[in-house]
Amino acid sequence: DLVGQLANLASRCLSDRLGADLALFAKIADQQQQASPDKRDLELRDALVALPDKVKQQFDKSEFGRGLSYIFDTLAVANKHISDNEPWKLVKNDDAESQARLQVVLFYSLEAVRIAAIMLQPVMPDKTSLLLDHLHVARQDRDWSKTRFGSGWTGVSSDSADIEKPKESISQLFPKLA
């Protein structure tokens, strides 16, 4: 389900063990827009670039289920991307290339989470707000215009001033149902 895909991806990518450096993501986003992406990232990048228009078109026609389905499909691509790229192996390598690749892999996955969370705000306002807090996305960067690939990280730093650190962990935010 949609929430499960979102929660799984967010909790995997935001684990302390992987060390996502959110402050680097604006720079990575810019690099990914300027150059041809690594072929390992191409499917997810293309899905993220196309997603806002696809979802908006469906939402404008009041086809909310179809719009949510596009979000779900993109999160499935992002979950596959993280599984295929194995960041848990990259983090064990100290070389600069592996560490740079780790941050790119985490960027793409968390970009999917960020975009999905913005799009899902009307459906799950409290949960998505807390999720965006975990990503340090500033309040002014949470509107539909920021669903464009790479557009929502410019105000992100590891200590974004207008965002209170969430008290709930990602796993608490989306607890598994018994």
PDB file of N, CA, C and O in Angstrom, residues 9 12-13 38-45 48 74-88 101-110 112:
ATOM      1  N   LEU A   9      10.429   3.301   2.601  1.00  0.00           N
ATOM      2  CA  LEU A   9      11.484   4.048   1.932  1.00  0.00           C
ATOM      3  C   LEU A   9      12.098   5.095   2.851  1.00  0.00           C
ATOM      4  O   LEU A   9      13.326   5.202   2.962  1.00  0.00           O
ATOM      5  N   ARG A  12      14.156   3.435   5.714  1.00  0.00           N
ATOM      6  CA  ARG A  12      15.410   2.859   5.216  1.00  0.00           C
ATOM      7  C   ARG A  12      16.448   3.940   4.944  1.00  0.00           C
ATOM      8  O   ARG A  12      17.622   3.811   5.300  1.00  0.00           O
ATOM      9  N   CYS A  13      16.021   5.005   4.306  1.00  0.00           N
ATOM     10  CA  CYS A  13      16.959   6.049   3.880  1.00  0.00           C
ATOM     11  C   CYS A  13      17.404   6.977   5.001  1.00  0.00           C
ATOM     12  O   CYS A  13      18.485   7.550   4.939  1.00  0.00           O
ATOM     13  N   ASP A  38      23.501   8.862 -13.930  1.00  0.00           N
ATOM     14  CA  ASP A  38      24.040   7.512 -13.992  1.00  0.00           C
ATOM     15  C   ASP A  38      22.919   6.599 -14.478  1.00  0.00           C
ATOM     16  O   ASP A  38      21.766   6.759 -14.075  1.00  0.00           O
ATOM     17  N   LYS A  39      23.248   5.634 -15.294  1.00  0.00           N
ATOM     18  CA  LYS A  39      22.210   4.747 -15.846  1.00  0.00           C
ATOM     19  C   LYS A  39      21.449   4.008 -14.749  1.00  0.00           C
ATOM     20  O   LYS A  39      20.293   3.652 -14.923  1.00  0.00           O
ATOM     21  N   ARG A  40      22.086   3.815 -13.581  1.00  0.00           N
ATOM     22  CA  ARG A  40      21.414   3.154 -12.460  1.00  0.00           C
ATOM     23  C   ARG A  40      20.301   4.014 -11.871  1.00  0.00           C
ATOM     24  O   ARG A  40      19.419   3.504 -11.178  1.00  0.00           O
ATOM     25  N   ASP A  41      20.341   5.319 -12.154  1.00  0.00           N
ATOM     26  CA  ASP A  41      19.363   6.256 -11.586  1.00  0.00           C
ATOM     27  C   ASP A  41      18.305   6.694 -12.598  1.00  0.00           C
ATOM     28  O   ASP A  41      17.340   7.356 -12.233  1.00  0.00           O
ATOM     29  N   LEU A  42      18.493   6.327 -13.844  1.00  0.00           N
ATOM     30  CA  LEU A  42      17.672   6.856 -14.930  1.00  0.00           C
ATOM     31  C   LEU A  42      16.181   6.544 -14.786  1.00  0.00           C
ATOM     32  O   LEU A  42      15.335   7.438 -14.944  1.00  0.00           O
ATOM     33  N   GLU A  43      15.809   5.314 -14.464  1.00  0.00           N
ATOM     34  CA  GLU A  43      14.400   4.957 -14.348  1.00  0.00           C
ATOM     35  C   GLU A  43      13.708   5.781 -13.264  1.00  0.00           C
ATOM     36  O   GLU A  43      12.624   6.329 -13.476  1.00  0.00           O
ATOM     37  N   LEU A  44      14.351   5.902 -12.113  1.00  0.00           N
ATOM     38  CA  LEU A  44      13.754   6.665 -11.019  1.00  0.00           C
ATOM     39  C   LEU A  44      13.729   8.150 -11.352  1.00  0.00           C
ATOM     40  O   LEU A  44      12.722   8.831 -11.114  1.00  0.00           O
ATOM     41  N   ARG A  45      14.789   8.667 -11.917  1.00  0.00           N
ATOM     42  CA  ARG A  45      14.818  10.092 -12.285  1.00  0.00           C
ATOM     43  C   ARG A  45      13.691  10.408 -13.262  1.00  0.00           C
ATOM     44  O   ARG A  45      12.962  11.384 -13.079  1.00  0.00           O
ATOM     45  N   LEU A  48      10.386  10.451 -11.472  1.00  0.00           N
ATOM     46  CA  LEU A  48      10.227  11.640 -10.626  1.00  0.00           C
ATOM     47  C   LEU A  48       9.975  12.901 -11.445  1.00  0.00           C
ATOM     48  O   LEU A  48       9.193  13.762 -11.045  1.00  0.00           O
ATOM     49  N   THR A  74       5.552   5.263  -8.368  1.00  0.00           N
ATOM     50  CA  THR A  74       6.865   5.912  -8.288  1.00  0.00           C
ATOM     51  C   THR A  74       7.594   5.515  -7.008  1.00  0.00           C
ATOM     52  O   THR A  74       8.813   5.293  -7.029  1.00  0.00           O
ATOM     53  N   LEU A  75       6.874   5.400  -5.914  1.00  0.00           N
ATOM     54  CA  LEU A  75       7.502   4.941  -4.667  1.00  0.00           C
ATOM     55  C   LEU A  75       7.986   3.500  -4.799  1.00  0.00           C
ATOM     56  O   LEU A  75       9.029   3.143  -4.240  1.00  0.00           O
ATOM     57  N   ALA A  76       7.275   2.679  -5.558  1.00  0.00           N
ATOM     58  CA  ALA A  76       7.728   1.308  -5.804  1.00  0.00           C
ATOM     59  C   ALA A  76       9.029   1.318  -6.600  1.00  0.00           C
ATOM     60  O   ALA A  76       9.954   0.545  -6.302  1.00  0.00           O
ATOM     61  N   VAL A  77       9.136   2.204  -7.582  1.00  0.00           N
ATOM     62  CA  VAL A  77      10.383   2.346  -8.358  1.00  0.00           C
ATOM     63  C   VAL A  77      11.511   2.799  -7.423  1.00  0.00           C
ATOM     64  O   VAL A  77      12.643   2.308  -7.511  1.00  0.00           O
ATOM     65  N   ALA A  78      11.212   3.727  -6.521  1.00  0.00           N
ATOM     66  CA  ALA A  78      12.228   4.225  -5.582  1.00  0.00           C
ATOM     67  C   ALA A  78      12.672   3.125  -4.622  1.00  0.00           C
ATOM     68  O   ALA A  78      13.871   3.006  -4.317  1.00  0.00           O
ATOM     69  N   ASN A  79      11.743   2.311  -4.131  1.00  0.00           N
ATOM     70  CA  ASN A  79      12.119   1.198  -3.258  1.00  0.00           C
ATOM     71  C   ASN A  79      12.984   0.182  -4.003  1.00  0.00           C
ATOM     72  O   ASN A  79      13.955  -0.345  -3.451  1.00  0.00           O
ATOM     73  N   LYS A  80      12.663  -0.065  -5.264  1.00  0.00           N
ATOM     74  CA  LYS A  80      13.489  -0.972  -6.083  1.00  0.00           C
ATOM     75  C   LYS A  80      14.882  -0.362  -6.287  1.00  0.00           C
ATOM     76  O   LYS A  80      15.895  -1.050  -6.216  1.00  0.00           O
ATOM     77  N   HIS A  81      14.920   0.950  -6.536  1.00  0.00           N
ATOM     78  CA  HIS A  81      16.192   1.651  -6.755  1.00  0.00           C
ATOM     79  C   HIS A  81      17.109   1.492  -5.541  1.00  0.00           C
ATOM     80  O   HIS A  81      18.296   1.190  -5.683  1.00  0.00           O
ATOM     81  N   ILE A  82      16.554   1.668  -4.356  1.00  0.00           N
ATOM     82  CA  ILE A  82      17.409   1.557  -3.166  1.00  0.00           C
ATOM     83  C   ILE A  82      17.855   0.111  -2.940  1.00  0.00           C
ATOM     84  O   ILE A  82      18.994  -0.146  -2.574  1.00  0.00           O
ATOM     85  N   SER A  83      16.982  -0.833  -3.221  1.00  0.00           N
ATOM     86  CA  SER A  83      17.364  -2.247  -3.089  1.00  0.00           C
ATOM     87  C   SER A  83      18.442  -2.617  -4.093  1.00  0.00           C
ATOM     88  O   SER A  83      19.409  -3.310  -3.760  1.00  0.00           O
ATOM     89  N   ASP A  84      18.296  -2.158  -5.322  1.00  0.00           N
ATOM     90  CA  ASP A  84      19.264  -2.469  -6.373  1.00  0.00           C
ATOM     91  C   ASP A  84      20.624  -1.828  -6.115  1.00  0.00           C
ATOM     92  O   ASP A  84      21.657  -2.389  -6.478  1.00  0.00           O
ATOM     93  N   ASN A  85      20.636  -0.645  -5.511  1.00  0.00           N
ATOM     94  CA  ASN A  85      21.890   0.094  -5.315  1.00  0.00           C
ATOM     95  C   ASN A  85      22.570  -0.175  -3.978  1.00  0.00           C
ATOM     96  O   ASN A  85      23.674   0.285  -3.747  1.00  0.00           O
ATOM     97  N   GLU A  86      21.899  -0.892  -3.108  1.00  0.00           N
ATOM     98  CA  GLU A  86      22.467  -1.390  -1.857  1.00  0.00           C
ATOM     99  C   GLU A  86      23.308  -0.363  -1.076  1.00  0.00           C
ATOM    100  O   GLU A  86      24.499  -0.545  -0.859  1.00  0.00           O
ATOM    101  N   PRO A  87      22.679   0.698  -0.592  1.00  0.00           N
ATOM    102  CA  PRO A  87      23.448   1.696   0.158  1.00  0.00           C
ATOM    103  C   PRO A  87      24.080   1.138   1.427  1.00  0.00           C
ATOM    104  O   PRO A  87      25.095   1.656   1.888  1.00  0.00           O
ATOM    105  N   TRP A  88      23.509   0.088   1.987  1.00  0.00           N
ATOM    106  CA  TRP A  88      24.079  -0.531   3.190  1.00  0.00           C
ATOM    107  C   TRP A  88      25.446  -1.136   2.891  1.00  0.00           C
ATOM    108  O   TRP A  88      26.240  -1.293   3.804  1.00  0.00           O
ATOM    109  N   ARG A 101      28.564   8.112  -4.195  1.00  0.00           N
ATOM    110  CA  ARG A 101      27.472   7.316  -4.758  1.00  0.00           C
ATOM    111  C   ARG A 101      26.382   7.080  -3.709  1.00  0.00           C
ATOM    112  O   ARG A 101      25.196   7.141  -4.011  1.00  0.00           O
ATOM    113  N   LEU A 102      26.778   6.823  -2.474  1.00  0.00           N
ATOM    114  CA  LEU A 102      25.834   6.625  -1.377  1.00  0.00           C
ATOM    115  C   LEU A 102      24.898   7.830  -1.269  1.00  0.00           C
ATOM    116  O   LEU A 102      23.677   7.677  -1.186  1.00  0.00           O
ATOM    117  N   GLN A 103      25.459   9.025  -1.277  1.00  0.00           N
ATOM    118  CA  GLN A 103      24.635  10.223  -1.132  1.00  0.00           C
ATOM    119  C   GLN A 103      23.712  10.421  -2.337  1.00  0.00           C
ATOM    120  O   GLN A 103      22.569  10.860  -2.180  1.00  0.00           O
ATOM    121  N   VAL A 104      24.164  10.052  -3.538  1.00  0.00           N
ATOM    122  CA  VAL A 104      23.310  10.152  -4.726  1.00  0.00           C
ATOM    123  C   VAL A 104      22.152   9.167  -4.624  1.00  0.00           C
ATOM    124  O   VAL A 104      21.000   9.507  -4.908  1.00  0.00           O
ATOM    125  N   VAL A 105      22.433   7.944  -4.205  1.00  0.00           N
ATOM    126  CA  VAL A 105      21.384   6.932  -4.036  1.00  0.00           C
ATOM    127  C   VAL A 105      20.362   7.414  -3.005  1.00  0.00           C
ATOM    128  O   VAL A 105      19.143   7.336  -3.231  1.00  0.00           O
ATOM    129  N   LEU A 106      20.838   7.927  -1.885  1.00  0.00           N
ATOM    130  CA  LEU A 106      19.938   8.430  -0.849  1.00  0.00           C
ATOM    131  C   LEU A 106      19.169   9.659  -1.330  1.00  0.00           C
ATOM    132  O   LEU A 106      17.983   9.809  -1.036  1.00  0.00           O
ATOM    133  N   PHE A 107      19.831  10.509  -2.100  1.00  0.00           N
ATOM    134  CA  PHE A 107      19.147  11.676  -2.661  1.00  0.00           C
ATOM    135  C   PHE A 107      17.949  11.240  -3.500  1.00  0.00           C
ATOM    136  O   PHE A 107      16.833  11.742  -3.316  1.00  0.00           O
ATOM    137  N   TYR A 108      18.161  10.325  -4.435  1.00  0.00           N
ATOM    138  CA  TYR A 108      17.064   9.909  -5.310  1.00  0.00           C
ATOM    139  C   TYR A 108      15.912   9.309  -4.507  1.00  0.00           C
ATOM    140  O   TYR A 108      14.739   9.608  -4.765  1.00  0.00           O
ATOM    141  N   SER A 109      16.220   8.494  -3.551  1.00  0.00           N
ATOM    142  CA  SER A 109      15.171   7.856  -2.760  1.00  0.00           C
ATOM    143  C   SER A 109      14.438   8.866  -1.897  1.00  0.00           C
ATOM    144  O   SER A 109      13.199   8.850  -1.821  1.00  0.00           O
ATOM    145  N   LEU A 110      15.164   9.754  -1.266  1.00  0.00           N
ATOM    146  CA  LEU A 110      14.518  10.758  -0.420  1.00  0.00           C
ATOM    147  C   LEU A 110      13.856  11.860  -1.248  1.00  0.00           C
ATOM    148  O   LEU A 110      12.916  12.501  -0.782  1.00  0.00           O
ATOM    149  N   ALA A 112      12.128  11.084  -3.867  1.00  0.00           N
ATOM    150  CA  ALA A 112      10.829  10.436  -4.075  1.00  0.00           C
ATOM    151  C   ALA A 112       9.944  10.621  -2.839  1.00  0.00           C
ATOM    152  O   ALA A 112       8.753  10.920  -2.959  1.00  0.00           O
TER     153      ALA A 112
END
